[in-house]
Coordinates of C-alpha atoms in Angstrom, one line a residue:
Chain T
M1 CA 4.7 -22.8 23.0
L2 CA 4.6 -19.0 23.6
N3 CA 6.0 -17.4 26.7
V4 CA 5.9 -13.7 27.4
E5 CA 8.2 -12.5 30.1
E6 CA 8.2 -9.1 31.8
L7 CA 6.9 -7.4 28.6
E8 CA 6.9 -3.6 28.5
T9 CA 5.8 -1.5 25.6
G10 CA 3.7 1.5 24.7
Y11 CA 3.1 4.2 22.0
G12 CA 5.6 7.0 21.6
K13 CA 6.6 7.9 25.1
K14 CA 3.4 6.6 26.8
Q15 CA 4.0 3.2 28.4
V16 CA 1.0 0.9 28.2
L17 CA 2.3 -2.4 29.5
F18 CA 4.3 -2.7 32.7
G19 CA 6.0 -6.1 32.7
I20 CA 3.3 -8.6 31.9
N21 CA 3.9 -12.4 32.0
L22 CA 1.8 -14.9 30.1
E23 CA 2.0 -18.3 28.6
A24 CA 0.0 -19.9 25.7
V25 CA 0.2 -23.7 25.9
E26 CA 0.5 -25.7 22.7
G27 CA -2.9 -26.9 21.4
K28 CA -4.9 -24.8 23.9
I29 CA -6.9 -21.6 23.6
T30 CA -5.7 -18.8 25.9
A31 CA -7.7 -15.7 26.3
I32 CA -6.8 -12.2 27.4
I33 CA -9.7 -10.2 28.8
G34 CA -9.9 -6.8 30.5
P35 CA -11.5 -3.4 30.4
N36 CA -11.1 -1.0 27.5
G37 CA -7.7 0.6 27.4
S38 CA -6.1 -1.9 29.7
G39 CA -3.5 -2.9 27.1
K40 CA -4.9 -6.2 25.8
S41 CA -4.5 -5.4 22.1
T42 CA -1.2 -3.7 22.7
A43 CA 0.1 -6.9 24.2
L44 CA -1.0 -8.9 21.2
K45 CA 0.5 -6.4 18.7
S46 CA 3.8 -6.3 20.5
I47 CA 4.0 -10.1 20.7
F48 CA 3.5 -10.2 16.9
G49 CA 5.9 -7.4 16.2
L50 CA 3.5 -4.7 15.0
I51 CA 4.7 -2.4 17.7
P52 CA 8.2 -2.6 19.3
V53 CA 8.9 -4.4 22.6
W54 CA 10.6 -2.0 25.0
N55 CA 11.7 -4.5 27.5
G56 CA 11.2 -8.2 28.3
N57 CA 11.1 -11.3 26.2
V58 CA 8.8 -13.1 23.8
I59 CA 9.8 -16.7 23.5
Y60 CA 8.1 -18.9 20.8
N61 CA 9.1 -22.6 20.7
G62 CA 12.2 -21.8 22.7
E63 CA 13.4 -19.0 20.4
P64 CA 13.3 -15.3 21.3
I65 CA 11.1 -13.5 18.7
A66 CA 10.7 -10.0 20.1
N67 CA 11.1 -7.2 17.6
R68 CA 12.1 -9.5 14.7
G69 CA 9.5 -8.4 12.3
T70 CA 6.1 -9.7 11.2
R71 CA 7.3 -11.5 8.1
A72 CA 9.6 -13.8 10.1
N73 CA 6.7 -14.5 12.5
V74 CA 4.3 -15.4 9.6
N75 CA 6.9 -17.6 8.0
D76 CA 7.5 -19.3 11.4
G77 CA 3.8 -20.2 11.7
I78 CA 2.3 -17.3 13.6
G79 CA -0.9 -15.9 12.2
F80 CA -2.5 -12.6 13.3
V81 CA -6.1 -11.6 12.9
P82 CA -6.4 -7.8 13.6
Q83 CA -9.3 -6.1 15.3
G84 CA -12.4 -4.9 13.5
N85 CA -13.0 -7.3 10.6
R86 CA -10.1 -5.7 8.8
V87 CA -9.7 -6.8 5.2
F88 CA -8.1 -5.2 2.1
D89 CA -11.4 -3.7 1.0
E90 CA -10.2 -2.5 -2.4
M91 CA -9.1 -6.0 -3.3
T92 CA -11.2 -9.0 -4.1
V93 CA -11.9 -11.9 -1.7
L94 CA -9.5 -14.1 -3.7
E95 CA -6.8 -11.4 -3.7
N96 CA -7.1 -11.0 0.0
L97 CA -6.4 -14.7 0.4
E98 CA -3.5 -14.4 -2.1
I99 CA -2.0 -11.8 0.1
G100 CA -2.4 -14.1 3.1
G101 CA -0.6 -16.8 1.2
L102 CA 1.9 -14.6 -0.4
H103 CA 4.8 -16.6 0.9
L104 CA 3.4 -20.0 -0.2
R105 CA 4.3 -21.9 -3.4
R106 CA 1.5 -21.8 -6.0
D107 CA 0.5 -25.5 -5.7
R108 CA 0.5 -25.3 -1.9
F109 CA -1.6 -22.1 -2.0
K110 CA -4.2 -23.9 -4.2
E111 CA -4.5 -26.7 -1.6
E112 CA -4.9 -24.3 1.3
L113 CA -7.4 -22.3 -0.7
K114 CA -9.6 -25.3 -1.1
K115 CA -9.5 -25.9 2.6
M116 CA -10.6 -22.2 3.2
W117 CA -13.5 -22.6 0.7
G118 CA -14.5 -25.7 2.6
L119 CA -14.4 -23.9 6.0
F120 CA -16.3 -20.8 4.7
P121 CA -18.2 -21.7 1.5
E122 CA -19.8 -18.2 1.5
L123 CA -16.4 -16.8 0.6
E124 CA -16.0 -19.0 -2.4
K125 CA -19.3 -17.7 -3.8
R126 CA -17.9 -14.2 -3.5
K127 CA -14.3 -14.7 -4.5
K128 CA -14.4 -12.1 -7.3
Q129 CA -16.3 -9.6 -5.2
N130 CA -14.5 -6.6 -3.6
A131 CA -13.9 -7.4 0.0
G132 CA -15.2 -4.0 1.0
K133 CA -18.7 -5.0 -0.1
L134 CA -18.9 -8.0 2.2
S135 CA -21.0 -8.0 5.4
G136 CA -19.4 -7.8 8.8
G137 CA -19.5 -11.5 9.4
E138 CA -18.2 -12.3 5.9
K139 CA -15.3 -9.9 6.5
Q140 CA -14.4 -11.6 9.7
M141 CA -14.5 -15.0 8.0
L142 CA -12.2 -13.5 5.3
A143 CA -9.9 -12.0 8.0
L144 CA -9.7 -15.4 9.7
S145 CA -9.1 -17.3 6.4
R146 CA -6.4 -14.8 5.4
A147 CA -4.5 -15.7 8.6
L148 CA -5.3 -19.4 8.3
I149 CA -4.1 -19.9 4.8
M150 CA -0.5 -20.1 5.9
T151 CA -1.6 -23.0 8.2
P152 CA -0.3 -21.2 11.3
K153 CA 0.8 -23.2 14.4
M154 CA -0.3 -20.3 16.5
L155 CA -3.1 -17.8 15.9
L156 CA -3.2 -14.5 17.6
M157 CA -6.7 -13.0 17.4
D158 CA -7.6 -9.4 18.4
E159 CA -11.3 -9.2 19.3
P160 CA -12.8 -11.3 16.5
S161 CA -16.3 -10.6 17.8
L162 CA -16.1 -6.8 17.4
G163 CA -19.0 -5.4 15.5
L164 CA -20.7 -8.8 15.0
S165 CA -24.3 -9.7 15.9
P166 CA -24.8 -12.1 18.8
K167 CA -25.7 -14.9 16.3
L168 CA -22.5 -14.3 14.4
V169 CA -20.4 -14.1 17.6
T170 CA -21.6 -17.7 18.4
F171 CA -20.9 -18.8 14.8
M172 CA -17.4 -17.3 15.0
M173 CA -16.6 -18.7 18.4
G174 CA -17.6 -22.1 17.0
H175 CA -15.2 -21.7 14.2
I176 CA -12.4 -20.7 16.5
R177 CA -12.9 -23.9 18.4
K178 CA -13.0 -25.8 15.1
I179 CA -9.7 -24.2 14.1
N180 CA -8.2 -25.2 17.4
H181 CA -9.4 -28.8 17.2
E182 CA -9.2 -29.6 13.5
F183 CA -6.3 -27.5 12.4
G184 CA -4.4 -28.0 15.6
A185 CA -3.6 -24.3 16.0
T186 CA -2.8 -22.9 19.4
V187 CA -4.9 -19.8 19.9
L188 CA -4.2 -16.6 21.9
I189 CA -7.3 -14.5 21.8
V190 CA -8.1 -11.0 23.1
E191 CA -11.8 -10.6 23.6
Q192 CA -14.3 -8.2 25.2
K193 CA -17.2 -10.6 25.1
V194 CA -16.3 -12.3 28.4
R195 CA -19.0 -14.9 28.7
E196 CA -18.5 -16.3 25.2
V197 CA -14.7 -16.4 25.5
L198 CA -14.7 -18.0 28.9
D199 CA -16.8 -20.8 27.4
L200 CA -14.3 -21.2 24.7
C201 CA -10.8 -20.9 26.3
D202 CA -8.7 -23.3 28.4
R203 CA -6.8 -20.6 30.3
V204 CA -7.5 -16.9 30.9
Y205 CA -5.5 -13.8 31.8
S206 CA -7.0 -10.5 32.7
I207 CA -5.0 -7.3 32.1
K208 CA -5.8 -4.2 34.1
L209 CA -3.9 -0.9 33.8
G210 CA -1.1 -2.6 31.9
K211 CA -0.5 -5.4 34.4
V212 CA -1.8 -9.0 34.7
A213 CA -4.5 -8.8 37.3
F214 CA -5.7 -12.5 37.1
E215 CA -4.4 -15.7 35.7
G216 CA -6.2 -19.0 36.0
S217 CA -8.9 -21.3 34.6
P218 CA -12.1 -19.9 33.0
E219 CA -14.2 -22.0 35.4
E220 CA -12.6 -20.0 38.3
L221 CA -13.9 -16.8 36.9
Q222 CA -17.2 -18.2 35.9
K223 CA -17.9 -19.3 39.5
D224 CA -16.7 -16.1 41.1
K225 CA -18.8 -13.3 39.5
G226 CA -17.5 -10.8 42.1
K227 CA -13.9 -11.4 41.0
L228 CA -14.9 -11.0 37.4
K229 CA -16.8 -7.8 38.1
H230 CA -13.7 -6.5 40.0
L231 CA -11.4 -7.2 37.1
F232 CA -13.6 -5.0 34.9
L233 CA -14.0 -2.0 37.3
Chain H
M1 CA -3.9 23.4 -37.7
S2 CA -6.5 20.8 -38.5
L3 CA -8.7 19.1 -35.9
T4 CA -7.1 15.7 -36.6
Q5 CA -3.6 17.2 -36.2
T6 CA -4.8 18.7 -32.8
L7 CA -6.1 15.3 -31.8
V8 CA -2.8 13.6 -32.6
N9 CA -0.9 16.3 -30.6
S10 CA -3.2 15.9 -27.7
L11 CA -2.8 12.1 -27.7
S12 CA 1.0 12.5 -27.6
A13 CA 0.7 15.0 -24.7
A14 CA -1.8 12.7 -22.9
A15 CA 0.6 9.8 -23.2
V16 CA 3.4 11.8 -21.4
Y17 CA 0.9 13.0 -18.7
A18 CA -0.3 9.5 -18.2
L19 CA 3.2 8.2 -17.5
V20 CA 4.0 11.0 -15.0
A21 CA 0.6 10.6 -13.4
L22 CA 0.9 6.8 -13.1
G23 CA 4.3 7.0 -11.4
F24 CA 3.0 9.8 -9.1
A25 CA -0.2 7.9 -8.3
L26 CA 1.6 4.6 -7.5
I27 CA 3.9 6.4 -5.1
Y28 CA 1.1 8.6 -3.6
N29 CA -1.2 5.6 -3.0
T30 CA 1.6 3.8 -1.1
V31 CA 3.1 6.6 1.0
R32 CA 0.2 9.0 1.1
F33 CA 2.0 12.3 0.7
F34 CA 2.7 14.7 -2.2
H35 CA 6.0 13.5 -3.6
F36 CA 7.1 16.8 -5.2
A37 CA 10.5 15.3 -6.0
H38 CA 8.8 13.1 -8.6
G39 CA 9.2 16.2 -10.9
I40 CA 13.0 16.2 -10.5
V41 CA 13.1 12.5 -11.3
F42 CA 11.3 13.3 -14.6
T43 CA 13.9 16.0 -15.3
G44 CA 16.6 13.5 -14.2
G45 CA 15.6 11.0 -16.9
A46 CA 16.1 13.6 -19.6
Y47 CA 19.4 14.9 -18.3
F48 CA 20.8 11.4 -17.7
V49 CA 20.3 10.7 -21.4
F50 CA 21.9 14.1 -22.3
L51 CA 24.9 13.2 -20.1
L52 CA 25.3 9.7 -21.5
K53 CA 24.7 10.5 -25.1
V54 CA 25.8 14.1 -25.7
W55 CA 28.6 14.4 -23.1
L56 CA 29.9 10.9 -22.9
G57 CA 29.1 9.8 -26.5
F58 CA 27.3 6.6 -25.7
P59 CA 24.7 5.3 -28.3
L60 CA 21.2 6.6 -27.9
F61 CA 19.5 3.3 -27.1
F62 CA 22.1 2.4 -24.5
S63 CA 21.8 5.9 -23.0
I64 CA 18.0 5.6 -22.7
I65 CA 18.2 2.2 -21.0
V66 CA 20.8 3.3 -18.5
A67 CA 18.9 6.6 -17.9
I68 CA 15.7 4.7 -17.0
G69 CA 17.7 2.7 -14.5
L70 CA 19.4 5.8 -13.1
S71 CA 15.9 7.4 -12.7
A72 CA 14.7 4.4 -10.7
I73 CA 17.9 4.6 -8.5
L74 CA 17.4 8.3 -8.0
G75 CA 13.8 7.8 -6.7
C76 CA 15.0 4.9 -4.4
L77 CA 17.8 7.0 -3.0
I78 CA 15.4 9.8 -2.2
E79 CA 13.1 7.3 -0.4
I80 CA 15.9 5.6 1.5
S81 CA 17.9 8.6 2.5
I82 CA 15.1 11.1 3.3
Y83 CA 11.5 9.7 3.4
R84 CA 12.2 6.4 5.1
R85 CA 14.1 8.1 7.9
L86 CA 11.4 10.7 8.4
R87 CA 8.7 8.0 8.4
H88 CA 10.5 6.0 11.0
K89 CA 10.6 9.1 13.2
G90 CA 6.8 9.4 12.8
A91 CA 6.9 12.4 10.5
S92 CA 3.5 13.6 9.3
S93 CA 2.5 13.9 5.7
L94 CA 3.1 17.6 5.8
I95 CA 6.7 17.2 7.0
L96 CA 7.2 14.6 4.2
L97 CA 5.7 17.1 1.7
L98 CA 8.1 19.8 2.8
A99 CA 11.0 17.5 2.7
S100 CA 10.0 16.5 -0.8
L101 CA 9.8 20.1 -1.9
G102 CA 13.3 20.6 -0.4
V103 CA 14.6 17.7 -2.3
Y104 CA 13.1 19.0 -5.5
V105 CA 14.7 22.5 -5.1
V106 CA 18.1 21.1 -4.1
L107 CA 18.2 18.6 -7.0
Q108 CA 16.9 21.2 -9.5
N109 CA 19.7 23.5 -8.5
I110 CA 22.3 20.7 -8.9
V111 CA 21.0 20.1 -12.4
S112 CA 21.3 23.8 -13.2
M113 CA 24.8 24.0 -11.7
V114 CA 26.0 20.9 -13.7
F115 CA 24.3 21.4 -17.0
G116 CA 23.4 25.2 -17.0
D117 CA 20.0 26.9 -17.2
D118 CA 19.9 27.1 -20.9
I119 CA 17.6 24.8 -23.0
K120 CA 19.3 21.7 -24.2
T121 CA 18.4 19.1 -26.8
I122 CA 19.3 15.4 -27.3
R123 CA 18.5 15.5 -31.0
S124 CA 21.3 16.0 -33.5
G125 CA 20.6 17.4 -36.9
M126 CA 17.4 18.7 -38.3
V127 CA 13.9 18.0 -36.9
E128 CA 12.4 15.1 -38.8
E129 CA 9.4 15.8 -40.9
G130 CA 6.3 13.9 -39.7
I131 CA 4.8 11.0 -41.6
N132 CA 1.6 11.9 -43.4
I133 CA -1.3 9.8 -42.2
L134 CA -4.6 10.9 -43.7
G135 CA -3.5 14.4 -44.1
T136 CA -2.1 14.6 -40.5
K137 CA 1.6 14.9 -39.8
V138 CA 2.7 12.4 -37.1
T139 CA 6.4 12.4 -36.1
P140 CA 8.1 9.0 -35.3
I141 CA 8.8 10.2 -31.8
Q142 CA 5.0 11.0 -31.3
I143 CA 4.2 7.4 -32.4
A144 CA 6.9 6.1 -30.0
I145 CA 5.5 8.2 -27.1
I146 CA 2.0 6.9 -27.6
A147 CA 3.1 3.3 -28.1
V148 CA 5.4 3.3 -25.1
S149 CA 2.9 5.0 -22.9
L150 CA 0.1 2.6 -23.9
S151 CA 2.2 -0.5 -23.4
L152 CA 3.5 0.7 -20.0
L153 CA 0.0 1.5 -18.8
V154 CA -1.2 -2.0 -19.7
S155 CA 1.9 -3.7 -18.3
C156 CA 1.6 -1.8 -15.0
F157 CA -2.1 -2.8 -14.8
L158 CA -1.2 -6.5 -15.3
F159 CA 1.8 -6.2 -13.0
L160 CA -0.2 -4.8 -10.1
K161 CA -3.0 -7.3 -10.6
Y162 CA -1.1 -10.5 -11.2
T163 CA 2.3 -10.4 -9.6
K164 CA 3.2 -11.0 -6.0
I165 CA 5.1 -7.7 -5.6
G166 CA 2.3 -5.8 -7.5
Q167 CA -0.3 -7.3 -5.1
S168 CA 1.9 -6.4 -2.2
M169 CA 2.0 -2.8 -3.5
R170 CA -1.8 -2.7 -3.6
A171 CA -2.1 -4.2 -0.2
V172 CA 0.3 -1.6 1.4
A173 CA -1.6 1.2 -0.5
N174 CA -4.9 -0.2 0.8
D175 CA -4.0 -0.8 4.5
P176 CA -0.4 -0.6 5.5
E177 CA -0.9 -2.0 9.0
L178 CA -2.9 -4.9 7.8
A179 CA -0.3 -5.5 5.1
C180 CA 2.3 -5.7 7.9
A181 CA 0.1 -8.1 9.9
S182 CA 0.0 -10.3 6.8
G183 CA 3.8 -10.5 6.8
I184 CA 4.5 -7.9 4.1
E185 CA 7.6 -5.8 4.7
S186 CA 6.3 -2.3 4.0
D187 CA 9.7 -0.7 3.5
R188 CA 10.7 -3.1 0.8
V189 CA 7.3 -2.7 -1.0
I190 CA 7.6 1.1 -0.7
L191 CA 11.1 1.0 -2.2
A192 CA 9.9 -1.2 -5.1
T193 CA 7.1 1.3 -5.7
F194 CA 9.5 4.2 -5.8
A195 CA 11.7 2.3 -8.2
L196 CA 8.7 1.6 -10.5
G197 CA 7.2 5.1 -10.2
S198 CA 10.5 6.8 -10.7
A199 CA 11.3 4.7 -13.8
L200 CA 8.0 5.8 -15.3
A201 CA 8.8 9.4 -14.5
G202 CA 12.3 9.0 -16.0
I203 CA 10.8 7.4 -19.2
A204 CA 8.3 10.3 -19.5
G205 CA 11.2 12.8 -19.2
I206 CA 13.3 11.0 -21.8
L207 CA 10.4 11.0 -24.2
V208 CA 9.7 14.7 -23.8
A209 CA 13.5 15.4 -24.3
L210 CA 13.5 13.3 -27.4
D211 CA 10.4 15.1 -28.8
V212 CA 11.2 18.7 -27.9
D213 CA 14.0 19.8 -25.6
M214 CA 14.9 20.1 -21.9
S215 CA 15.5 22.6 -19.2
P216 CA 16.1 22.2 -15.4
T217 CA 12.6 23.4 -14.6
M218 CA 10.8 21.1 -17.0
G219 CA 9.8 18.7 -14.2
M220 CA 7.5 21.0 -12.2
N221 CA 5.1 21.6 -15.1
A222 CA 5.1 17.9 -16.0
L223 CA 4.4 17.0 -12.3
M224 CA 1.5 19.5 -12.1
M225 CA -0.1 18.1 -15.3
G226 CA 0.4 14.6 -14.0
V227 CA -1.3 15.5 -10.7
V228 CA -4.2 17.1 -12.5
A229 CA -4.6 13.9 -14.6
V230 CA -4.6 11.8 -11.4
I231 CA -7.3 13.9 -9.8
I232 CA -9.4 14.0 -13.0
G233 CA -9.1 10.2 -13.5
G234 CA -9.4 9.2 -9.9
V235 CA -6.7 8.3 -7.4
G236 CA -5.9 4.6 -7.3
S237 CA -7.2 3.7 -10.8
I238 CA -4.9 3.1 -13.7
P239 CA -7.7 3.3 -16.4
G240 CA -8.7 6.5 -14.6
V241 CA -5.2 7.9 -14.9
A242 CA -5.2 7.1 -18.6
L243 CA -8.7 8.7 -19.0
G244 CA -7.7 11.8 -16.9
A245 CA -4.5 12.3 -19.0
L246 CA -6.4 11.9 -22.2
L247 CA -9.1 14.5 -21.2
L248 CA -6.4 16.9 -20.0
G249 CA -4.3 16.5 -23.2
M250 CA -7.4 17.0 -25.4
A251 CA -8.7 20.0 -23.5
Q252 CA -5.4 21.7 -23.5
H253 CA -4.7 21.1 -27.2
L254 CA -8.3 21.9 -28.3
G255 CA -7.9 25.1 -26.3
V256 CA -4.7 25.9 -28.1
W257 CA -6.4 25.2 -31.4
K258 CA -9.3 27.5 -30.7
I259 CA -7.9 30.1 -28.3
S260 CA -4.1 30.5 -27.7
S261 CA -1.2 28.5 -26.3
Q262 CA -0.8 30.9 -23.4
W263 CA -4.0 29.5 -21.9
Q264 CA -2.8 25.9 -21.9
D265 CA -2.0 25.7 -18.2
A266 CA -5.0 27.8 -17.2
I267 CA -7.3 25.3 -19.0
A268 CA -5.7 22.4 -17.0
F269 CA -6.2 24.1 -13.7
V270 CA -9.8 25.2 -14.5
I271 CA -10.6 21.5 -15.2
L272 CA -8.9 20.6 -11.9
L273 CA -11.0 23.1 -10.0
I274 CA -14.2 21.9 -11.7
F275 CA -13.4 18.3 -10.6
L276 CA -12.4 19.3 -7.1
L277 CA -15.7 21.1 -6.7
F278 CA -18.1 18.7 -8.3
R279 CA -16.4 15.3 -8.6
P280 CA -13.4 15.2 -6.2
Q281 CA -13.1 11.4 -6.6
G282 CA -12.5 11.9 -10.3
F283 CA -13.9 9.7 -13.1
L284 CA -13.1 6.3 -11.8
G285 CA -11.8 6.9 -8.2
R286 CA -13.5 5.8 -5.1
K287 CA -15.1 8.4 -2.8
I288 CA -12.7 9.5 -0.1
K289 CA -13.5 11.0 3.2
K290 CA -10.1 12.4 4.0
V291 CA -7.2 13.4 1.9
T292 CA -3.6 13.6 3.1
I293 CA -1.2 15.9 1.3

């Protein structure tokens, strides 16, 4: 579904990624792990078009999509959930979802909105409340719903557990699995909470110093604690 | 001058300040730098009408409509040719402010070269006497200024709240990166904001030109009053902008009533200083940790 080939990118003149390759298989959950500053989030942002790809290809359903802009990606069924429970905090919960579904027809939006209220009933209760006043967990639910309302075929998630309590992390991981199973969305997730994400994903990549240092099944890493430790040192 | 007459005059001034302030605030909220050239768009509105009506002989109503459109186009051209290029090169807010100041000076000089530095007027014939309402003289143009300003404030509030493009403007103003991640094209939204904000500035300039007269430097004072109204009212709030403009207009005209007209600008800036010191978020604005110029 998504193939990243020899991807190079960075910020200004500073190169962060040095030719990474990865694949997200349709219907599966693929995780990217690695130490702080290794380039995980940068990889996700460049795949989605938030920062330019310097070299290499991003192929989505057989089509090159590198540097084509986020609007085209959203319209093509790619959703993005940024790091840090980010919501439009000066807008209401409903308005946040309206922004997520900006490119949908009104009747279709209403249908999708019902699904989101079903998935996260807490949000419906607070639909007229400013999103800035939500708790961390509720913000993450809203961030997820905002991306889901376009019924993406592929969901890119940047550290959804950041800033959440352990209980909420478990809750959120459960929902990501549900989204993958029930909504049929392919998930590419960047995560620091290694234990939780290894329980969740079907395939895992580890990025270290801007290069792919490991590629394989989560079980492989779960069995070999030494290798896992090495990837984070 | 009676108190009621002073109140009518202050309402009329507040209505103009509110339009300038609203246009400025819309643009500032989206691009986060001090768009000095907003002042020259205000001047442009007045001079476009002068050009079309007085020099080219078009009817007044037609001239006003075209001038509003030309003001919006002027704002968009400044955005596309200067600001967007600088933004894409990663320019800071300070660089954008300096560029904006440069645009203001260059365009003001062009206005001076083309039209001359002398005071001009759109009106032909004698100044109309005001209508007597409960002992207070209100001119038709004052009524028009207040009505136009009120209806535009309400329309803008509804536009930003209920239309897709209005919501996109608020989203970009709130969090540009998140807006981009939601599939909103920031450049298009910023351009639409410049069009709307500049049209509002152009309308304010036209109303002032119809009420009194015009000169190439008229924009700077209007811009300053607009900015003071934004700060008093609170950045990011349309009702706040209206309230700020009203307070500013009232304070200035009550000052003129009791003291002297030469203190009008000083009163505005004293109020500004008081707000900056004791309530920097204004009446209805949110508390901000950091301000970009």
